[in-house]
Amino acid sequence: MYGACSQTCTNTYGSYRCSCTEGYILQPDRISCRTKQDPGDSHPVLLIGGSDRIVITHLNGTALQPLRSLSVNGTLALDFQHSQERVCWALSTGSSGQLRCAGIRNLRGFTREQEIKTQRSIQHVEQMAIDWLTGNFYFVDHSSDKIFVCNHAGDTCVTILQLDLLNPKGIALDPLMGMLFITDYGTVAKLERCNMDGTNRTQIVDYKIEQPTAVALDTIKKLVYWADAYLDYIDVVDYHGRNRHTIIHGIQVSYVYALAVFEDYLYALHSAPSEGSSSVELLQVHRFNITAESMTLTSLGNSRILHIYHKLAQPK
């Protein structure tokens, strides 16, 4: 049953028992799993990007700390590779695009920033995701409606998806399973899964879906969460498209730009319904207790990208 256990569920005679995977501790409620804080571990933080800056905050939205301001007004795509302690971003403007990476030691700011020259232009890249096991970069190109991948050095790039894509929006990777998930709303709105080389492509959701935007994965329970900007919901299915549930529905998730999953919560960046489309709010939603009130944590200007920066967000 969805939400009976935060992570692992074992059937027992007439009952069941919850447990947690490595790196997490079972809480006194015997259901929830929280991150184990070893000495020297950094706390999980939210890594947030907008067209003018990259910042981090605590998970409750406080203690906002700027990492880098971006002077160019363009489209930002952003991801990180925790094992290398680095953050990479693609900044594209009408005329050019560039990929940059920087170290992020102790979460205090960027060091050793450098540009990675890519074999293909990233002028029209709107989204990106990093395979944290290999360092390969996955890009969503919105002008040619394709998804291509470049190796960690950027000198080899290959298109992996182009057919039957009309408006690809969100991308998420599970390198442990070798899987890639995308949302697309062209003539047919859909949530798709394929292998990370583009093979074995499958539509896992193609009904009650109109304008899917952000997508995020629970790599432990193998769940896919996505938001729909037209039907105003955040839903979840498993990797095979089964066991669908609505997590939250209504005006407070009217336009979700980005989603992230950590522990028992979903974090979403969405347009503030009252403020018009300019202001973006950070929302925290309990993903297993559907009756729990969602909380608006803070306002974040024009931010569009959201990641949980922590080693358990990218398991080995």
Steps between C-alpha positions, in 0.01 A plus 500: 500500500630843407634679809477208744878528537734782402747259346513120538191299592519133607188286529463309825225258600186718520700822509810673358825662610670814370875543466744744342780469248863578577558858614154541656361436850148377581311759706299435819178482296649175350404627151717797403868502408731794568855565386772369731731790591852366546766735641636717222197446274350810350128551548270468199434837334290626212701604194290756311558670166337792322592704195699745714659292780576164662430470874470241776262494799419266786219252430259729687580787262703707750863623495507572129860524382596625152760285323526691174325782323431462128512825308369362171125494472437164343383147573679308772526122532679362805600176673772367729726199551540447874787250483709761318367786719412700191208692354459549124270736317412576139416862430341562162407832346351576161842500336720260697522243774771379733549224753690582818594292804633601841603330823275546802703412810329557839202662323658844544538598139647390169868423437699403188229610261564402138324484167447159336508527122233274353515350154139610444345839557301533821346828389144367529539274805218540752563208736796283590577203721833348599552125523677503835672164439673596171483881495318495164277802430144457369348804329145587389515721189172686461557647155568169323290297748762240574698356789873457459778383728864614522778322684653662808770674292238635257696391191258224392125558471224270371128560440305224680137614458345703222204314348157576639620781728327834456539689824730310737492668841633301794785249523611271784758222519537182702852381407471210748232352273637654179172683446402843370157664552358791300176695483378623163187682387483511126201358315484232772594588857699223664746389765759271342775268615792368298849364552771761539617437144148573369402138433197310633276807502167459681210736577419439865226764537282613207157565655374779730809694403497829303802718569760305702791718609739405781593141581693356798591150614504306824789269408450286813134408452525540120225763475452780247336828608389755242299822487234599248468874435160475334325254732671647813621185670809312615457125440716194554539161329758224529763453230258282301219759506293308755351592842417860411409740782432873517720662765359852481246671276386861460606861462805469726668280238368701207831525317789291630840574348707254701458204735738327741451198727673442835400287800121529542463829314462648156639847438351703216568838341174642368345827389340677793127506409439840659812682379463444128757293317808699604538372855596140571431323829669201658243244612553199728253212463483181707497233231357213708252680727267644237284674761794696647501870418764605249720789616624802309857540629622816324483714185786467252462764231536345156659166595425207271732217613506299821720215622571341838877521542602203716693176452186287552327684214752329269553147639797299376 
